Short mmCIF file of C-alpha atoms in Angstrom, two decimals:
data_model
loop_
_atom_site.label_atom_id
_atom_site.label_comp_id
_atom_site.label_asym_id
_atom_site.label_seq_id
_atom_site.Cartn_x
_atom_site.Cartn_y
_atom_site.Cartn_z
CA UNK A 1 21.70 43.62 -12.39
CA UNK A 2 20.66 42.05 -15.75
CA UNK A 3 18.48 39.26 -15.27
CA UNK A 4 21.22 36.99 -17.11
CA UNK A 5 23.87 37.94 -14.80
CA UNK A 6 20.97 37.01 -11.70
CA UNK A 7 21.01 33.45 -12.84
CA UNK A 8 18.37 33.06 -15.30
CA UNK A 9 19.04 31.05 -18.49
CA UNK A 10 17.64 32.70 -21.54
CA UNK A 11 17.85 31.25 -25.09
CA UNK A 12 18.77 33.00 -28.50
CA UNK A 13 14.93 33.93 -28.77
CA UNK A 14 14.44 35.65 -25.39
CA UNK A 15 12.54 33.13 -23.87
CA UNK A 16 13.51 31.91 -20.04
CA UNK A 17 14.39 28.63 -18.75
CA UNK A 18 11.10 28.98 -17.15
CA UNK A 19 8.81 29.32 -20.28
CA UNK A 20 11.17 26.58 -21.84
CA UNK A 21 10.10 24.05 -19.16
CA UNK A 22 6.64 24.54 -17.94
CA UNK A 23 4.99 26.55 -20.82
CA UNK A 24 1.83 26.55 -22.78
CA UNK A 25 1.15 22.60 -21.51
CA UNK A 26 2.29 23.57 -18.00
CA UNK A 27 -0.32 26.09 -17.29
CA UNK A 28 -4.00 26.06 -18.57
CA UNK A 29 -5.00 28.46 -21.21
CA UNK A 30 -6.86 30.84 -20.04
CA UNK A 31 -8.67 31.21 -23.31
CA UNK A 32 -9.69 27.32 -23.34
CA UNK A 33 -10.90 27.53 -19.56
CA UNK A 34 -13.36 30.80 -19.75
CA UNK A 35 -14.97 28.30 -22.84
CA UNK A 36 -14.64 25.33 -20.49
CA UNK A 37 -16.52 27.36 -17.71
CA UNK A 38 -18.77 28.92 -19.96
CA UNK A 39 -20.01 25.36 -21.19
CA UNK A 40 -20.58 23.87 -17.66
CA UNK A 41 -22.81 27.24 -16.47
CA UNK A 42 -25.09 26.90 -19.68
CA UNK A 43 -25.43 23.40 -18.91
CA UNK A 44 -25.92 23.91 -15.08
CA UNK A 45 -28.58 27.13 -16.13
CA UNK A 46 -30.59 24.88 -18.64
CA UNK A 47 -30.50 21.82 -16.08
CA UNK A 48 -31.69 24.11 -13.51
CA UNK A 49 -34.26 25.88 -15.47
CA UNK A 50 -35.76 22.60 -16.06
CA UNK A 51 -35.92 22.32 -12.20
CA UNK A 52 -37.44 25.19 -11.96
CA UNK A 53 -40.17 24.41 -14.37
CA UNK A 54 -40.78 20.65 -12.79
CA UNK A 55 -40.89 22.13 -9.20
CA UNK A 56 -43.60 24.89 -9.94
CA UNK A 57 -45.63 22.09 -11.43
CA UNK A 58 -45.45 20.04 -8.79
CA UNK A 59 -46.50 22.91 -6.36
CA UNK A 60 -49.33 23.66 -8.63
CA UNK A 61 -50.54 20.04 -8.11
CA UNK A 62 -49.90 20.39 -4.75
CA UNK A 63 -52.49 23.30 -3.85
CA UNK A 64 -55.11 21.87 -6.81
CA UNK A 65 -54.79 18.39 -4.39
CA UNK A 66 -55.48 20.71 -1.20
CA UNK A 67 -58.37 22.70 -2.59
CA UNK A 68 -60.06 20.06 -4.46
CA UNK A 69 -60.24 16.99 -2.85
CA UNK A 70 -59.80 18.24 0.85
CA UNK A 71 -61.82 15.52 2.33
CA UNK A 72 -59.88 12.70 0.84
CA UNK A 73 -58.20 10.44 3.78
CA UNK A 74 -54.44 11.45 4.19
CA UNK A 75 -54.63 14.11 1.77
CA UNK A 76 -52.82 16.68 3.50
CA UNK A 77 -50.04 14.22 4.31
CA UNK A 78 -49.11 14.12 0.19
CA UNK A 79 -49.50 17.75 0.02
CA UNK A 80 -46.77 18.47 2.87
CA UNK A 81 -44.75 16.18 1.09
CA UNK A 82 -45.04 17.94 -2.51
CA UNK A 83 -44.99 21.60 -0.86
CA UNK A 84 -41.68 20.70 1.02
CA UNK A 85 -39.98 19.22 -1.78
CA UNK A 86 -41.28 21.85 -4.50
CA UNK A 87 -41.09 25.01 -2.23
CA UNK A 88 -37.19 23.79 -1.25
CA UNK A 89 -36.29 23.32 -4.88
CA UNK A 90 -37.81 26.46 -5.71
CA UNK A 91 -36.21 28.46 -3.62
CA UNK A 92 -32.81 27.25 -3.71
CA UNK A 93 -33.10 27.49 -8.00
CA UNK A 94 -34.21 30.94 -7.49
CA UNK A 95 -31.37 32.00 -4.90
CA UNK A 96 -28.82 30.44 -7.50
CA UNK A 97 -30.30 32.64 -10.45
CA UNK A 98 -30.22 35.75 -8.09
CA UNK A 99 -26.72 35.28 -6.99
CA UNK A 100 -25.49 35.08 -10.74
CA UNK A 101 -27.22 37.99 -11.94
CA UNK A 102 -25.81 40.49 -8.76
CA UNK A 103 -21.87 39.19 -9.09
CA UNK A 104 -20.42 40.66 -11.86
CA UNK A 105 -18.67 37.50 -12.86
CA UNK A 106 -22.07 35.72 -13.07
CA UNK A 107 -20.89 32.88 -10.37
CA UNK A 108 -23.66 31.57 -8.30
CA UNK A 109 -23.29 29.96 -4.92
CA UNK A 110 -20.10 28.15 -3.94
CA UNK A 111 -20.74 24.54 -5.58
CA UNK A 112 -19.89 22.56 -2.08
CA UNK A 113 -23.79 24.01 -1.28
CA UNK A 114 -25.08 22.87 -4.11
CA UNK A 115 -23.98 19.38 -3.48
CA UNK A 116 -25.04 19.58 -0.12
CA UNK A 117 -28.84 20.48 -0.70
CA UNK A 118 -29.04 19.00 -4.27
CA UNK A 119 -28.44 15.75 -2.60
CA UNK A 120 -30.92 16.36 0.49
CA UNK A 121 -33.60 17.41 -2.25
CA UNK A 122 -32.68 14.02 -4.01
CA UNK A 123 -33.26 11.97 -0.80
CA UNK A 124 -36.53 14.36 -0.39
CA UNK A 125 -37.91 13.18 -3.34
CA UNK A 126 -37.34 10.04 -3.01
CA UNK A 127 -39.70 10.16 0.16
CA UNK A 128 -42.45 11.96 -1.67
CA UNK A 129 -42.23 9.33 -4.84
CA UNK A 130 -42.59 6.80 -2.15
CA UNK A 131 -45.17 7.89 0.03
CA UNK A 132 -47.48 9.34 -2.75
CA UNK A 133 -46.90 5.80 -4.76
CA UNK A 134 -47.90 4.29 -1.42
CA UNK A 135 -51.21 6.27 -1.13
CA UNK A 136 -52.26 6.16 -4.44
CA UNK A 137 -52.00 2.60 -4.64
CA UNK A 138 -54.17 2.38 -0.78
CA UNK A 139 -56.67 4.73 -1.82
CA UNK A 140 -59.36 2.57 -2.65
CA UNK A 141 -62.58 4.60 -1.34
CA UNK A 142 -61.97 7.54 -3.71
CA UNK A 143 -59.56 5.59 -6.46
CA UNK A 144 -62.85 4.40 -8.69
CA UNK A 145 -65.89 6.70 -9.71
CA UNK A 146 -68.96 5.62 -11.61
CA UNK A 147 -69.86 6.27 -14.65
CA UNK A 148 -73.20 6.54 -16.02
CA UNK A 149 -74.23 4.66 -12.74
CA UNK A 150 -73.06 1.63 -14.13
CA UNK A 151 -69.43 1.71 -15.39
CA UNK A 152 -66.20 2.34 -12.50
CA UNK A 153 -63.13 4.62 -14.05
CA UNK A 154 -60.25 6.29 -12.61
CA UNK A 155 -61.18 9.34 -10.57
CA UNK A 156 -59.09 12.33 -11.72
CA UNK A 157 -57.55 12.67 -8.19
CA UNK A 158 -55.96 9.17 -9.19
CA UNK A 159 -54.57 10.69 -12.26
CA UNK A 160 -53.28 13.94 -10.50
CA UNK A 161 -51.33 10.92 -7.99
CA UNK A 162 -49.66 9.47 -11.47
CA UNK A 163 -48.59 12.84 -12.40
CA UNK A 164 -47.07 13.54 -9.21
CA UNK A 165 -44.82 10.65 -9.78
CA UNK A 166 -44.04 10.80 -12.22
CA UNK A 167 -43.01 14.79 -12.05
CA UNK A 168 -41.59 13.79 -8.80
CA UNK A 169 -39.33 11.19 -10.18
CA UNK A 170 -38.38 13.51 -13.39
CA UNK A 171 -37.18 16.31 -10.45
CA UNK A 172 -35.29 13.67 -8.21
CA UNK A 173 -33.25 12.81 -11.60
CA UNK A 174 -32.91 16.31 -12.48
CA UNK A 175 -31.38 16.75 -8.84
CA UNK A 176 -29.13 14.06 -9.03
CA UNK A 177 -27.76 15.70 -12.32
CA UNK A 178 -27.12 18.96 -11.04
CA UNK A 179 -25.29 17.83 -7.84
CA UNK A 180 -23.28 15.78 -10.39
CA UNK A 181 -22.52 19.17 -12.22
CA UNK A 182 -21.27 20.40 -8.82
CA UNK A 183 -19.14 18.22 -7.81
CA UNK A 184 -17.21 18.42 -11.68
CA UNK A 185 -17.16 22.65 -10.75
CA UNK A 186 -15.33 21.54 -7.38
CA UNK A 187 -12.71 19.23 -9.05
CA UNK A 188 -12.04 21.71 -12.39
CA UNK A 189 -11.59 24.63 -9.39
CA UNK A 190 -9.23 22.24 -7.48
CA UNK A 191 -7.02 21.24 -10.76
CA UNK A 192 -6.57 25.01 -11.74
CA UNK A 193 -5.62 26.33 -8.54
CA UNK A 194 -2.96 29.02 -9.25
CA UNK A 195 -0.01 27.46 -8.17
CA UNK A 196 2.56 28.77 -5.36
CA UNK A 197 6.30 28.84 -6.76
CA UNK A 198 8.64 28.45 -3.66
CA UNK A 199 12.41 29.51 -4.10
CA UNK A 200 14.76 27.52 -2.56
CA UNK A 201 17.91 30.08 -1.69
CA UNK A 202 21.00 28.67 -0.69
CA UNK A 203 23.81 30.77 0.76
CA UNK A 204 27.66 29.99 1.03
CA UNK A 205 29.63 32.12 3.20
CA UNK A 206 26.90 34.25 4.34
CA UNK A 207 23.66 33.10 6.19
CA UNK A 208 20.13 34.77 5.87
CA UNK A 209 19.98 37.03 8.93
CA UNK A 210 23.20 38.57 7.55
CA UNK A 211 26.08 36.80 9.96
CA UNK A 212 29.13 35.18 8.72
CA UNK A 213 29.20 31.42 8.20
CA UNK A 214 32.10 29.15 7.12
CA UNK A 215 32.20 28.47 3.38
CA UNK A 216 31.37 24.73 3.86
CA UNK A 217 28.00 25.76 5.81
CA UNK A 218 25.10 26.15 3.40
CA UNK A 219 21.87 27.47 4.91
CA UNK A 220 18.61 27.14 2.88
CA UNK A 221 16.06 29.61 2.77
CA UNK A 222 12.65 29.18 1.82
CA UNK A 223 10.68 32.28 -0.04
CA UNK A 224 7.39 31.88 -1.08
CA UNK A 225 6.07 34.43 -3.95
CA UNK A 226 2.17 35.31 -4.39
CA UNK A 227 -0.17 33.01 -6.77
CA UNK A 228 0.57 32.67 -10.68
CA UNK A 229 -1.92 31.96 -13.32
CA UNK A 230 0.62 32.51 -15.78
CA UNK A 231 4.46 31.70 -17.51
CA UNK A 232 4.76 35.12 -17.71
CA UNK A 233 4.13 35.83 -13.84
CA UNK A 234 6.11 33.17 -12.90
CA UNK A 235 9.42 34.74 -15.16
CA UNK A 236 8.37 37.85 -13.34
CA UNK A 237 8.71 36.47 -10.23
CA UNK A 238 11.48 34.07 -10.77
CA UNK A 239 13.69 37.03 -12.25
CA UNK A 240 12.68 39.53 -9.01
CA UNK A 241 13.79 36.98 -6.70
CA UNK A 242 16.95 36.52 -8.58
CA UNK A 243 17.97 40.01 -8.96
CA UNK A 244 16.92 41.28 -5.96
CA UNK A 245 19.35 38.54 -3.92
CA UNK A 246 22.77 39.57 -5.48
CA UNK A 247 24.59 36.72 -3.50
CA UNK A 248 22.37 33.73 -4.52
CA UNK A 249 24.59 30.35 -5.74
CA UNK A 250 21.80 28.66 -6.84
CA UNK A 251 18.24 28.35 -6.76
CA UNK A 252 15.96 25.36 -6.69
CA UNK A 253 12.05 25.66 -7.61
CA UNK A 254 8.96 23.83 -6.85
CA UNK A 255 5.50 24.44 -7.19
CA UNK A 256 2.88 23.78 -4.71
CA UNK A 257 -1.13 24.22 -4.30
CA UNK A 258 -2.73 27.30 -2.17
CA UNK A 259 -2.94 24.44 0.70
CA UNK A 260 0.94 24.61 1.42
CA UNK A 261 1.84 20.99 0.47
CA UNK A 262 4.89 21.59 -1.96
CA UNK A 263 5.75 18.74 -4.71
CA UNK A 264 8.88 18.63 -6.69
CA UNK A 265 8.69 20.19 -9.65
CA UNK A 266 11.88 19.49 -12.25
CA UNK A 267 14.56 20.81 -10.10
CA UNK A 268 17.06 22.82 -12.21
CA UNK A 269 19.91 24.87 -10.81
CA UNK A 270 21.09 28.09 -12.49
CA UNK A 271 24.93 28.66 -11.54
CA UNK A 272 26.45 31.84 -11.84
CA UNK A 273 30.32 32.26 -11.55
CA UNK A 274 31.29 35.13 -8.86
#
């Protein structure tokens, strides 16, 4: 059976009902979305890079804090804090750069993780900011040194405190950023889910399991055809259900997500006499 005898409407040119209605606009380029994705992981590697960097100086801080001044009150408190917050990051970053290299695709891990621990190592460095800003400012017995027994300054452990902040607060924006990037990777995956095309079949005369009905009793039959990323797999698909079903009156299609919830798409019927 010719696919124009099966029902499907082709112009002068050759081109289906199908391409007619959804087309270029209907279905992402796939051209335009491998740039699209390629822009978001070089922003998400640079971004994380910069995490990486941040994190290692912080843990560098950390042990020079430990070994140095080990006899300073509550020292080891701040250090836990850093060595959590900078060992986490690091290792996460570094699990994220692993996975992309082994998949041949160069995906890392799913994004929903990313927004789940990016966020917890937000909220952990907003502790550490907040307790090291609270012992730097209370340190009082080892804030001030002298100076030529006469003159007070800063001690350097004082200045290694500032740092920490201020690297602290640098890695809790960086963080933020990256669990921002995430959750854009979730929604672009959610708008270009392939789409499902279901095929309405109606039958006059003759039901689906075969057995004869009256003429005026129309039974509908739903068929639902693997994912599309394409026009051209849809025609495919569209023009295999068509042929296949000699007997078809009519056929109504609409498109739904991977999830099973169908929405009307344009509903167009293509009669054939006989």
């Amino acid at each position: 059976m010719e696919p124009r005898e099966a029902g499907l409407d082709y112009d002068e040119g050759g081109a289906s009902r199908y391409s007619r209605d959804y087309g270029d606009e209907g279905h992402y380029d796939d051209q335009r979305q491998t740039r699209q994705r390629q822009k978001w992981k070089t922003a998400r590697t640079i971004v994380g890079a910069f995490s990486l960097v941040l994190s290692l100086a912080l843990l560098g801080l950390g042990v020079k804090m430990s070994v140095a001044y080990d006899e300073v009150h509550l020292i080891h408190v701040s250090v836990a804090f850093i060595g959590f917050t900078a060992a986490t990051s690091i290792a996460w970053q570094t699990f994220e750069f692993i996975a992309r290299c082994l998949r041949r695709d160069g995906r890392g891990i799913y994004p929903g993780a990313h927004v789940g621990v990016h966020i917890c190592l937000v909220l952990a460095c907003v502790a550490t900011t907040g307790y090291v800003c609270f012992w730097v400012s209370q340190g009082e017995p080892w804030k001030f040194v002298e100076v030529h027994g006469q003159q007070t300054a800063y001690s350097p452990l004082y200045h290694i405190g500032i740092v920490v902040v201020i690297i602290t607060a640098m890695l809790m924006l960086v963080h933020f950023i990256l669990s921002i990037l995430a959750c854009q990777v979730i929604r672009r995956k959610e708008d270009h889910e392939p789409s499902i095309p279901v095929v309405r079949v109606r039958y006059d005369g003759v039901g689906p399991d075969g057995t004869a009905r009256p003429l005026s009793y129309r039974v509908t039959e739903v068929i639902s055809l693997p994912p599309y990323n394409g026009r051209h797999d849809l025609d495919d698909a569209a023009r295999r259900i068509s042929m296949a079903r000699g007997h078809v009156r009519g056929a109504d299609e609409i498109s739904s997500s991977t999830n099973g919830t169908a929405s009307p798409r344009t509903p167009e019927k293509s009669d054939r006499s006989g």
